[in-house]
C-alpha positions as a LaTeX table, in Angstrom:
\begin{tabular}{lrrr}
\hline
Residue & $x$ (\AA) & $y$ (\AA) & $z$ (\AA) \\
\hline
Met1 & 22.92 & $-4.69$ & 10.97 \\
Gln2 & 21.14 & $-4.79$ & 7.61 \\
Asn3 & 23.37 & $-7.57$ & 6.29 \\
Ala4 & 21.94 & $-9.82$ & 9.00 \\
Tyr5 & 18.59 & $-9.72$ & 7.21 \\
Ile6 & 19.82 & $-11.01$ & 3.85 \\
Ser7 & 19.57 & $-14.63$ & 4.97 \\
Gln8 & 16.09 & $-14.03$ & 6.40 \\
Phe9 & 14.63 & $-13.43$ & 2.93 \\
Met10 & 14.42 & $-15.85$ & 0.00 \\
Leu11 & 15.27 & $-13.38$ & $-2.75$ \\
Asp12 & 17.65 & $-14.44$ & $-5.52$ \\
Pro13 & 21.14 & $-13.49$ & $-4.24$ \\
Glu14 & 22.23 & $-12.83$ & $-7.83$ \\
Ile15 & 19.75 & $-9.95$ & $-8.14$ \\
His16 & 20.03 & $-6.48$ & $-6.60$ \\
Phe17 & 16.39 & $-6.32$ & $-5.55$ \\
Leu18 & 15.38 & $-2.66$ & $-5.19$ \\
Asn19 & 11.68 & $-3.08$ & $-5.95$ \\
His20 & 10.17 & $-4.05$ & $-2.62$ \\
Gly21 & 7.37 & $-1.56$ & $-3.22$ \\
Ser22 & 5.70 & $-3.55$ & $-6.00$ \\
Phe23 & 4.95 & $-6.88$ & $-4.33$ \\
Gly24 & 7.01 & $-6.93$ & $-1.15$ \\
Ala25 & 9.11 & $-9.85$ & 0.02 \\
Cys26 & 8.31 & $-12.36$ & 2.76 \\
Pro27 & 10.96 & $-13.38$ & 5.35 \\
Arg28 & 11.56 & $-17.03$ & 6.03 \\
Pro29 & 9.94 & $-17.19$ & 9.51 \\
Val30 & 6.75 & $-15.65$ & 8.14 \\
Phe31 & 6.75 & $-17.87$ & 5.06 \\
Glu32 & 7.22 & $-20.89$ & 7.29 \\
Gln33 & 4.17 & $-19.79$ & 9.25 \\
Leu34 & 2.22 & $-19.57$ & 5.98 \\
Val35 & 3.21 & $-23.13$ & 5.09 \\
Ala36 & 2.29 & $-24.27$ & 8.60 \\
Trp37 & $-1.21$ & $-22.84$ & 8.19 \\
Gln38 & $-1.58$ & $-24.45$ & 4.76 \\
Thr39 & $-0.43$ & $-27.78$ & 6.16 \\
Arg40 & $-2.90$ & $-27.48$ & 9.02 \\
Leu41 & $-5.65$ & $-26.73$ & 6.50 \\
Glu42 & $-4.87$ & $-29.77$ & 4.39 \\
Arg43 & $-4.46$ & $-32.06$ & 7.40 \\
Gln44 & $-7.96$ & $-31.34$ & 8.72 \\
Pro45 & $-9.82$ & $-28.85$ & 6.51 \\
Val46 & $-13.18$ & $-29.31$ & 8.22 \\
Lys47 & $-11.69$ & $-28.63$ & 11.64 \\
Leu48 & $-9.99$ & $-25.40$ & 10.55 \\
Leu49 & $-12.56$ & $-24.01$ & 8.12 \\
Gly50 & $-15.62$ & $-25.49$ & 9.76 \\
Arg51 & $-14.93$ & $-25.00$ & 13.46 \\
Glu52 & $-11.86$ & $-22.90$ & 14.18 \\
Ile53 & $-11.61$ & $-20.27$ & 11.46 \\
Thr54 & $-13.75$ & $-17.62$ & 13.16 \\
Ala55 & $-11.61$ & $-17.59$ & 16.30 \\
Glu56 & $-8.35$ & $-17.79$ & 14.35 \\
Met57 & $-9.35$ & $-14.92$ & 12.07 \\
His58 & $-10.35$ & $-12.85$ & 15.09 \\
Thr59 & $-6.89$ & $-13.44$ & 16.54 \\
Ala60 & $-5.27$ & $-12.32$ & 13.27 \\
Arg61 & $-7.52$ & $-9.26$ & 12.99 \\
Ser62 & $-6.79$ & $-8.34$ & 16.60 \\
Ala63 & $-3.04$ & $-8.41$ & 15.97 \\
Leu64 & $-3.48$ & $-6.23$ & 12.89 \\
Ala65 & $-5.80$ & $-3.87$ & 14.74 \\
Gly66 & $-3.15$ & $-3.44$ & 17.42 \\
Leu67 & $-0.65$ & $-2.37$ & 14.79 \\
Leu68 & $-3.15$ & 0.04 & 13.21 \\
His69 & $-4.47$ & 1.39 & 16.53 \\
Cys70 & $-8.09$ & 0.55 & 15.88 \\
Ala71 & $-10.63$ & $-2.01$ & 17.10 \\
Ala72 & $-10.58$ & $-5.58$ & 15.80 \\
Asp73 & $-14.13$ & $-5.23$ & 14.47 \\
Glu74 & $-13.20$ & $-2.13$ & 12.48 \\
Val75 & $-10.92$ & $-4.04$ & 10.13 \\
Val76 & $-11.42$ & $-6.99$ & 7.77 \\
Phe77 & $-8.98$ & $-8.84$ & 5.52 \\
Phe78 & $-8.98$ & $-8.63$ & 1.73 \\
Pro79 & $-6.55$ & $-10.23$ & $-0.73$ \\
Asn80 & $-5.35$ & $-6.81$ & $-1.91$ \\
Pro81 & $-6.34$ & $-3.14$ & $-1.69$ \\
Thr82 & $-7.77$ & $-3.21$ & $-5.23$ \\
Thr83 & $-10.39$ & $-5.77$ & $-4.22$ \\
Ala84 & $-11.18$ & $-3.79$ & $-1.07$ \\
Ile85 & $-11.69$ & $-0.57$ & $-3.03$ \\
Asn86 & $-13.89$ & $-2.40$ & $-5.54$ \\
Met87 & $-16.19$ & $-3.30$ & $-2.66$ \\
Val88 & $-16.21$ & 0.27 & $-1.37$ \\
Val89 & $-16.81$ & 1.98 & $-4.71$ \\
Arg90 & $-19.65$ & $-0.37$ & $-5.64$ \\
Ser91 & $-21.27$ & 0.14 & $-2.22$ \\
Leu92 & $-21.33$ & 3.92 & $-2.02$ \\
Asp93 & $-24.57$ & 5.64 & $-3.02$ \\
Leu94 & $-23.13$ & 7.94 & $-5.65$ \\
Lys95 & $-25.22$ & 9.23 & $-8.54$ \\
Ala96 & $-25.35$ & 11.82 & $-11.32$ \\
Gly97 & $-24.37$ & 15.22 & $-9.99$ \\
Asp98 & $-22.07$ & 13.82 & $-7.30$ \\
Glu99 & $-18.29$ & 14.22 & $-7.50$ \\
Val100 & $-15.37$ & 12.15 & $-6.21$ \\
Leu101 & $-12.19$ & 14.19 & $-5.89$ \\
Thr102 & $-8.74$ & 12.66 & $-6.21$ \\
Thr103 & $-5.27$ & 13.57 & $-7.53$ \\
Asn104 & $-3.26$ & 12.74 & $-10.62$ \\
His105 & $-0.93$ & 10.57 & $-8.49$ \\
Glu106 & $-3.30$ & 7.68 & $-7.82$ \\
Tyr107 & $-2.66$ & 4.00 & $-8.53$ \\
Gly108 & $-3.88$ & 2.86 & $-11.94$ \\
Ala109 & $-6.03$ & $-0.02$ & $-10.71$ \\
Met110 & $-7.87$ & 2.29 & $-8.32$ \\
Asp111 & $-8.38$ & 4.95 & $-10.99$ \\
Arg112 & $-9.84$ & 2.29 & $-13.27$ \\
Thr113 & $-12.22$ & 1.08 & $-10.56$ \\
Trp114 & $-13.57$ & 4.57 & $-9.90$ \\
Arg115 & $-13.89$ & 5.32 & $-13.63$ \\
Phe116 & $-15.70$ & 2.04 & $-14.28$ \\
Val117 & $-18.34$ & 2.61 & $-11.61$ \\
Ala118 & $-18.61$ & 6.33 & $-12.43$ \\
Ala119 & $-19.54$ & 5.40 & $-16.00$ \\
Leu120 & $-22.25$ & 3.08 & $-14.69$ \\
Arg121 & $-23.71$ & 5.47 & $-12.09$ \\
Gly122 & $-23.15$ & 8.82 & $-13.75$ \\
Phe123 & $-21.12$ & 10.53 & $-11.02$ \\
Ala124 & $-17.96$ & 12.49 & $-11.80$ \\
Tyr125 & $-14.47$ & 11.27 & $-10.90$ \\
Arg126 & $-12.28$ & 14.37 & $-10.89$ \\
His127 & $-8.50$ & 14.70 & $-10.64$ \\
Thr128 & $-6.89$ & 17.72 & $-9.00$ \\
Pro129 & $-3.34$ & 17.96 & $-10.37$ \\
Ile130 & $-0.66$ & 18.03 & $-7.67$ \\
Leu131 & 2.24 & 19.76 & $-9.34$ \\
Leu132 & 5.85 & 18.71 & $-8.86$ \\
Pro133 & 7.96 & 19.46 & $-7.01$ \\
Val134 & 5.88 & 19.47 & $-3.86$ \\
Thr135 & 7.13 & 21.88 & $-1.22$ \\
Thr136 & 5.23 & 21.98 & 2.07 \\
His137 & 2.29 & 20.12 & 3.49 \\
Gln138 & 0.36 & 23.37 & 3.82 \\
Ala139 & 0.85 & 24.16 & 0.14 \\
Phe140 & $-0.25$ & 20.63 & $-0.79$ \\
Val141 & $-3.42$ & 20.86 & 1.28 \\
Glu142 & $-4.39$ & 24.21 & $-0.19$ \\
Gln143 & $-3.66$ & 23.04 & $-3.73$ \\
Phe144 & $-5.77$ & 19.92 & $-3.30$ \\
Trp145 & $-8.60$ & 21.59 & $-1.40$ \\
Ala146 & $-9.01$ & 24.13 & $-4.20$ \\
Gly147 & $-10.58$ & 21.27 & $-6.16$ \\
Val148 & $-13.40$ & 20.72 & $-3.65$ \\
Thr149 & $-16.82$ & 21.89 & $-4.86$ \\
Pro150 & $-20.33$ & 21.83 & $-3.36$ \\
Ser151 & $-20.84$ & 18.57 & $-5.30$ \\
Thr152 & $-17.87$ & 16.78 & $-3.72$ \\
Arg153 & $-19.18$ & 13.75 & $-1.83$ \\
Val154 & $-16.01$ & 11.62 & $-1.54$ \\
Ile155 & $-12.29$ & 12.34 & $-1.37$ \\
Phe156 & $-10.09$ & 9.47 & $-2.52$ \\
Leu157 & $-6.41$ & 9.90 & $-1.76$ \\
Ser158 & $-3.23$ & 7.84 & $-1.51$ \\
His159 & $-1.37$ & 7.92 & 1.79 \\
Ile160 & 1.86 & 7.00 & $-0.02$ \\
Thr161 & 1.69 & 7.20 & $-3.79$ \\
Ser162 & 2.85 & 4.33 & $-5.96$ \\
Gln163 & 4.15 & 6.23 & $-8.99$ \\
Thr164 & 5.74 & 9.18 & $-7.21$ \\
Ala165 & 6.48 & 7.55 & $-3.82$ \\
Leu166 & 5.32 & 10.62 & $-1.88$ \\
Ile167 & 3.81 & 10.56 & 1.60 \\
Phe168 & 0.71 & 12.73 & 1.27 \\
Pro169 & $-0.46$ & 14.81 & 4.28 \\
Val170 & $-3.75$ & 12.96 & 4.54 \\
Lys171 & $-4.51$ & 13.84 & 8.16 \\
Glu172 & $-5.29$ & 17.49 & 7.42 \\
Ile173 & $-7.32$ & 16.57 & 4.33 \\
Ile174 & $-9.32$ & 14.10 & 6.41 \\
Arg175 & $-9.91$ & 16.75 & 9.10 \\
Arg176 & $-11.20$ & 19.29 & 6.59 \\
Ala177 & $-13.35$ & 16.69 & 4.86 \\
Arg178 & $-14.92$ & 15.64 & 8.14 \\
Gln179 & $-15.86$ & 19.26 & 8.89 \\
Ala180 & $-17.33$ & 19.60 & 5.39 \\
Gly181 & $-19.30$ & 16.34 & 5.60 \\
Ile182 & $-17.25$ & 14.70 & 2.83 \\
Leu183 & $-16.45$ & 10.98 & 3.03 \\
Thr184 & $-12.75$ & 10.07 & 2.95 \\
Val185 & $-11.39$ & 6.90 & 1.35 \\
Ile186 & $-7.63$ & 6.50 & 1.78 \\
Asp187 & $-5.45$ & 4.13 & $-0.24$ \\
Gly188 & $-2.69$ & 3.18 & 2.18 \\
Ala189 & $-1.29$ & 0.26 & 0.19 \\
His190 & 2.33 & 1.29 & 0.87 \\
Ala191 & 1.88 & 2.56 & 4.43 \\
Pro192 & 1.78 & $-0.43$ & 6.85 \\
Gly193 & 5.34 & $-1.34$ & 7.77 \\
Gln194 & 6.83 & 1.70 & 6.02 \\
Ile195 & 5.42 & 4.42 & 8.28 \\
Ser196 & 3.66 & 4.33 & 11.64 \\
Leu197 & $-0.13$ & 4.20 & 11.46 \\
Asp198 & $-2.71$ & 5.28 & 14.02 \\
Leu199 & $-6.12$ & 5.09 & 12.36 \\
His200 & $-7.99$ & 6.41 & 15.37 \\
Asp201 & $-5.74$ & 9.46 & 15.24 \\
Leu202 & $-6.08$ & 9.90 & 11.47 \\
Gln203 & $-9.87$ & 9.30 & 11.63 \\
Pro204 & $-10.48$ & 8.34 & 7.98 \\
Asp205 & $-13.89$ & 6.99 & 7.10 \\
Ile206 & $-12.32$ & 4.17 & 5.07 \\
Tyr207 & $-8.70$ & 3.09 & 4.81 \\
Thr208 & $-7.19$ & 0.18 & 2.92 \\
Gly209 & $-3.64$ & $-1.11$ & 3.12 \\
Ala210 & $-1.48$ & $-3.99$ & 1.96 \\
Cys211 & 0.15 & $-6.34$ & 4.45 \\
His212 & 2.22 & $-8.09$ & 1.78 \\
Lys213 & 4.23 & $-5.00$ & 0.85 \\
Trp214 & 6.20 & $-3.21$ & 3.57 \\
Leu215 & 4.79 & $-5.31$ & 6.42 \\
Cys216 & 6.33 & $-8.37$ & 4.68 \\
Ala217 & 3.33 & $-10.66$ & 5.11 \\
Pro218 & 2.64 & $-13.37$ & 2.48 \\
Lys219 & 1.24 & $-12.32$ & $-0.89$ \\
Gly220 & $-2.52$ & $-11.89$ & $-0.84$ \\
Ala221 & $-2.89$ & $-10.25$ & 2.57 \\
Ala222 & $-4.44$ & $-6.80$ & 2.80 \\
Phe223 & $-7.11$ & $-5.08$ & 4.88 \\
Leu224 & $-9.94$ & $-2.59$ & 4.88 \\
Tyr225 & $-10.70$ & $-0.37$ & 7.85 \\
Ala226 & $-14.11$ & 1.27 & 8.15 \\
Ala227 & $-15.24$ & 3.58 & 10.91 \\
Pro228 & $-18.26$ & 2.17 & 12.77 \\
Ala229 & $-20.65$ & 4.79 & 11.39 \\
Ile230 & $-19.61$ & 3.92 & 7.82 \\
Gln231 & $-19.76$ & 0.13 & 8.08 \\
Pro232 & $-23.50$ & $-0.17$ & 7.35 \\
Leu233 & $-22.93$ & 1.51 & 3.97 \\
Leu234 & $-20.61$ & $-1.27$ & 2.76 \\
Asp235 & $-22.25$ & $-4.19$ & 1.00 \\
Pro236 & $-20.41$ & $-7.50$ & 0.63 \\
Leu237 & $-18.56$ & $-7.78$ & $-2.67$ \\
Val238 & $-19.23$ & $-11.54$ & $-2.52$ \\
Val239 & $-22.52$ & $-12.51$ & $-0.88$ \\
Ser240 & $-22.01$ & $-15.62$ & 1.20 \\
Trp241 & $-22.97$ & $-17.14$ & 4.56 \\
Gly242 & $-22.14$ & $-13.98$ & 6.49 \\
Tyr243 & $-25.06$ & $-12.13$ & 4.89 \\
Gln244 & $-28.15$ & $-12.68$ & 7.03 \\
Ala245 & $-25.98$ & $-15.02$ & 9.05 \\
Glu246 & $-27.65$ & $-17.91$ & 10.86 \\
Lys247 & $-25.28$ & $-17.33$ & 13.79 \\
Pro248 & $-24.38$ & $-13.66$ & 13.57 \\
Ser249 & $-21.37$ & $-12.36$ & 15.43 \\
Ala250 & $-21.22$ & $-9.06$ & 17.27 \\
Ser251 & $-20.10$ & $-7.37$ & 14.03 \\
Gln252 & $-22.19$ & $-7.35$ & 10.87 \\
Phe253 & $-19.23$ & $-5.70$ & 9.12 \\
Val254 & $-17.05$ & $-8.75$ & 9.80 \\
Asp255 & $-19.87$ & $-11.18$ & 8.99 \\
Tyr256 & $-20.51$ & $-9.56$ & 5.61 \\
His257 & $-16.92$ & $-9.36$ & 4.43 \\
Glu258 & $-14.83$ & $-12.05$ & 6.11 \\
Trp259 & $-16.33$ & $-15.27$ & 4.77 \\
Gln260 & $-16.50$ & $-15.47$ & 0.96 \\
Gly261 & $-16.78$ & $-19.20$ & 0.54 \\
Thr262 & $-14.06$ & $-21.82$ & 0.60 \\
Arg263 & $-10.62$ & $-20.27$ & 0.13 \\
Asp264 & $-7.15$ & $-20.43$ & 1.60 \\
Met265 & $-6.93$ & $-17.85$ & 4.39 \\
Ser266 & $-3.37$ & $-18.77$ & 5.34 \\
Ala267 & $-1.94$ & $-15.43$ & 4.21 \\
Tyr268 & $-4.32$ & $-13.59$ & 6.55 \\
Leu269 & $-3.58$ & $-15.93$ & 9.41 \\
Ser270 & 0.16 & $-15.33$ & 8.93 \\
Val271 & $-0.10$ & $-11.56$ & 9.38 \\
Pro272 & 0.55 & $-11.77$ & 13.16 \\
Ala273 & 3.85 & $-13.54$ & 12.39 \\
Ala274 & 4.84 & $-10.67$ & 10.08 \\
Ile275 & 3.98 & $-8.14$ & 12.78 \\
Arg276 & 6.07 & $-10.04$ & 15.33 \\
Phe277 & 8.97 & $-10.23$ & 12.89 \\
Gln278 & 9.06 & $-6.45$ & 12.63 \\
Gln279 & 8.65 & $-5.66$ & 16.33 \\
Ser280 & 12.29 & $-6.24$ & 17.28 \\
Pro281 & 14.54 & $-3.26$ & 18.04 \\
Glu282 & 16.92 & $-4.59$ & 15.37 \\
Trp283 & 14.24 & $-4.24$ & 12.69 \\
Gln284 & 13.50 & $-0.67$ & 13.75 \\
Thr285 & 17.21 & 0.12 & 13.50 \\
Ala286 & 17.29 & $-1.47$ & 10.06 \\
Arg287 & 14.30 & 0.62 & 8.92 \\
Ala288 & 16.03 & 3.80 & 10.03 \\
Lys289 & 19.20 & 2.75 & 8.21 \\
Ser290 & 17.15 & 2.02 & 5.09 \\
Arg291 & 15.83 & 5.58 & 5.10 \\
Glu292 & 19.37 & 6.93 & 5.40 \\
Met293 & 20.51 & 4.77 & 2.50 \\
Leu294 & 17.56 & 5.93 & 0.41 \\
Gln295 & 18.40 & 9.59 & 0.98 \\
Ser296 & 22.02 & 8.94 & 0.00 \\
Val297 & 21.29 & 7.04 & $-3.21$ \\
Arg298 & 18.61 & 9.59 & $-4.12$ \\
Ser299 & 21.23 & 12.33 & $-3.98$ \\
Glu300 & 23.64 & 10.28 & $-6.09$ \\
Leu301 & 21.02 & 9.58 & $-8.73$ \\
His302 & 19.93 & 13.21 & $-8.95$ \\
Ala303 & 23.56 & 14.22 & $-9.42$ \\
Leu304 & 23.74 & 11.82 & $-12.38$ \\
Thr305 & 20.40 & 12.64 & $-13.98$ \\
Cys306 & 20.59 & 16.43 & $-13.44$ \\
Gln307 & 16.82 & 16.41 & $-12.89$ \\
Glu308 & 15.09 & 18.40 & $-10.17$ \\
Ala309 & 14.00 & 16.40 & $-7.13$ \\
Ile310 & 10.22 & 16.07 & $-6.85$ \\
Cys311 & 10.19 & 16.75 & $-3.08$ \\
Pro312 & 12.48 & 17.95 & $-0.29$ \\
Asp313 & 14.64 & 15.45 & 1.58 \\
Gly314 & 13.45 & 14.06 & 4.88 \\
Pro315 & 10.60 & 12.07 & 6.46 \\
Glu316 & 7.94 & 14.69 & 5.74 \\
Trp317 & 7.61 & 13.35 & 2.19 \\
Leu318 & 9.73 & 10.18 & 1.98 \\
Gly319 & 9.81 & 6.80 & 3.70 \\
Gln320 & 11.80 & 3.89 & 2.23 \\
Met321 & 10.90 & 4.55 & $-1.39$ \\
Ala322 & 11.69 & 7.41 & $-3.79$ \\
Ala323 & 10.86 & 8.29 & $-7.39$ \\
Ile324 & 13.70 & 9.77 & $-9.44$ \\
Pro325 & 12.88 & 11.72 & $-12.62$ \\
Leu326 & 15.00 & 10.87 & $-15.65$ \\
Ala327 & 15.84 & 12.80 & $-18.78$ \\
Glu328 & 14.06 & 11.51 & $-21.88$ \\
Val329 & 14.86 & 7.81 & $-22.27$ \\
Asp330 & 13.27 & 4.64 & $-23.62$ \\
Val331 & 11.95 & 3.36 & $-20.29$ \\
Asp332 & 11.58 & $-0.25$ & $-21.43$ \\
Glu333 & 15.14 & $-0.35$ & $-22.73$ \\
Phe334 & 16.46 & 1.42 & $-19.62$ \\
Lys335 & 14.79 & $-1.07$ & $-17.29$ \\
Ala336 & 15.90 & $-4.05$ & $-19.39$ \\
Arg337 & 19.53 & $-2.91$ & $-19.42$ \\
Leu338 & 19.57 & $-2.38$ & $-15.66$ \\
Tyr339 & 18.32 & $-5.93$ & $-15.19$ \\
Asp340 & 20.21 & $-7.72$ & $-17.96$ \\
Glu341 & 23.58 & $-5.99$ & $-17.57$ \\
Phe342 & 23.66 & $-5.03$ & $-13.89$ \\
Arg343 & 21.17 & $-7.50$ & $-12.34$ \\
Val344 & 19.22 & $-4.62$ & $-10.80$ \\
Glu345 & 15.48 & $-5.12$ & $-10.33$ \\
Val346 & 13.89 & $-1.68$ & $-10.24$ \\
Pro347 & 10.85 & $-0.16$ & $-11.97$ \\
Val348 & 11.39 & 2.37 & $-14.76$ \\
Tyr349 & 8.18 & 3.85 & $-16.17$ \\
Arg350 & 6.38 & 6.95 & $-17.38$ \\
Trp351 & 4.14 & 9.09 & $-15.19$ \\
Glu352 & 2.40 & 12.12 & $-16.66$ \\
Gly353 & 4.55 & 11.59 & $-19.75$ \\
Arg354 & 7.85 & 11.84 & $-17.83$ \\
Pro355 & 10.28 & 8.95 & $-17.31$ \\
Phe356 & 10.90 & 7.92 & $-13.71$ \\
Leu357 & 12.90 & 5.35 & $-11.80$ \\
Arg358 & 11.56 & 4.25 & $-8.41$ \\
Val359 & 13.93 & 2.77 & $-5.83$ \\
Ser360 & 12.85 & 0.93 & $-2.68$ \\
Val361 & 15.25 & 0.22 & 0.18 \\
Gln362 & 14.32 & $-2.53$ & 2.64 \\
Ala363 & 16.22 & $-4.06$ & 5.54 \\
Tyr364 & 17.76 & $-6.78$ & 3.35 \\
Asn365 & 19.34 & $-4.27$ & 0.96 \\
Thr366 & 23.04 & $-3.48$ & 1.11 \\
Gln367 & 25.25 & $-0.69$ & $-0.11$ \\
Glu368 & 26.35 & $-3.04$ & $-2.88$ \\
Asp369 & 22.76 & $-3.09$ & $-4.18$ \\
Leu370 & 22.65 & 0.69 & $-4.34$ \\
Asp371 & 26.12 & 0.93 & $-5.86$ \\
Ala372 & 25.05 & $-1.47$ & $-8.61$ \\
Leu373 & 22.05 & 0.75 & $-9.38$ \\
Val374 & 24.16 & 3.90 & $-9.50$ \\
Ala375 & 26.77 & 2.21 & $-11.68$ \\
Gly376 & 24.09 & 0.96 & $-14.04$ \\
Val377 & 22.39 & 4.35 & $-14.37$ \\
Lys378 & 25.75 & 6.04 & $-14.92$ \\
Thr379 & 26.76 & 3.58 & $-17.66$ \\
Ile380 & 23.41 & 3.77 & $-19.45$ \\
Leu381 & 23.36 & 7.57 & $-19.38$ \\
Phe382 & 27.00 & 8.26 & $-20.20$ \\
Gly383 & 28.38 & 5.02 & $-21.67$ \\
\hline
\end{tabular}
C-alpha cells in the first residue's frame, strides 16, 4: 500500500528520503491546490485579498479546527511555530522573579526565543533535565514536576520533541499545571498528522503546531491555538488593520493575528486539501505501516550501534520518528557519507554532547529506503 504513495509526492526518486520530520513533504494534489490559490491571487488580487479572504480563511480555519477538535475562533494561522511562539513569549506579562519551566529536549529556535525575552524582562527560563532512557509516563511526570517552584508561572513543553523524537505525556502535565494555576504553552510542531489531537481534551492554554510537517501541507503553514480565556493576553506580533478593526469580527483573537498586511496566504488556504488527502482509509493504513517499519528499522539500527534505546518500543513514546544514539562519531562526516555514498537523507547531529541519528518514516517510504540506511550505517561503522 505504501508504494502507491511514491508517485503522489515530488521527492527526488534517487534519494532515500528519511527526513520528513525536518520540513515535511507536500503531495501533488495539495501542491496543485497551492498553485491554484496562487493563480487565483494573481488573476484578481483585489477580489481575493480585498473581498474574499476573510471568508476563505474562516473556511480553512474551520477545517483545521475540525482536525484539532477545537472551535474555529480558537485557532489562527502562522507561517511556522517559531513565529507563533515569538508572539506568545513577547505577549506574556513575565517579569523578574517569575520562572518558565521547560526541559532539556526543546527545539533550539524556541529555546532561543525564551532566552532572548528572558534577558530583556528579567524572568528565569529554567530547564529540568529529562534523563534518558525514559521509562514510564508516570516517572516522566514526576521527574518534570520536581522542577516546579512557587515562582513557576509558565510551563513550556514539546508534545513531540525534535531532537529526541519522543512523545511527551503532556496531558497530565497540563492537568497538574491547571490545578496549580500555571500557564501551559505546548510546542506541537511534530504532532498534527503524526498523532491524533484533541485540544479540547488536552486543555492546554496555548498550543502551536506545524501543518507543513506531518500533515503534509505546503511549506509555511502552521497554527496557534489559544483557549478563550487566554486570548486577550496575546498581543499581535505585527500590528495591522485587525487591531482596533474598523469592521471587527466576532473574534478579536482572529482580528489581531490573521491579517498582517499583504502576503501570500495560499499555504494556509491549502490546509483543507492536506486534511482531505489524509482522511482516506488507505492513508490511515499507510500510517500504521509506517510505525511498524519504524519499529523494525529502529531495532536493526540498535543492533548495529550497540547503544541503549532511549525509550521503550510502542506508541506510548514513538510515532513515525525515532532518534537513535550512536557511538562517538564525527556527525558531519557520518551524515555526508550517508548522503554521498548511499543517497540517504537523514539528520545526524549532537544532542547533549551525544551523537544521534533521527529517522522519519512516512507513507511514501519503502523497505528499500530503510535497507539503504541500515546498509550505510553498517558500512560506515564497520567498513
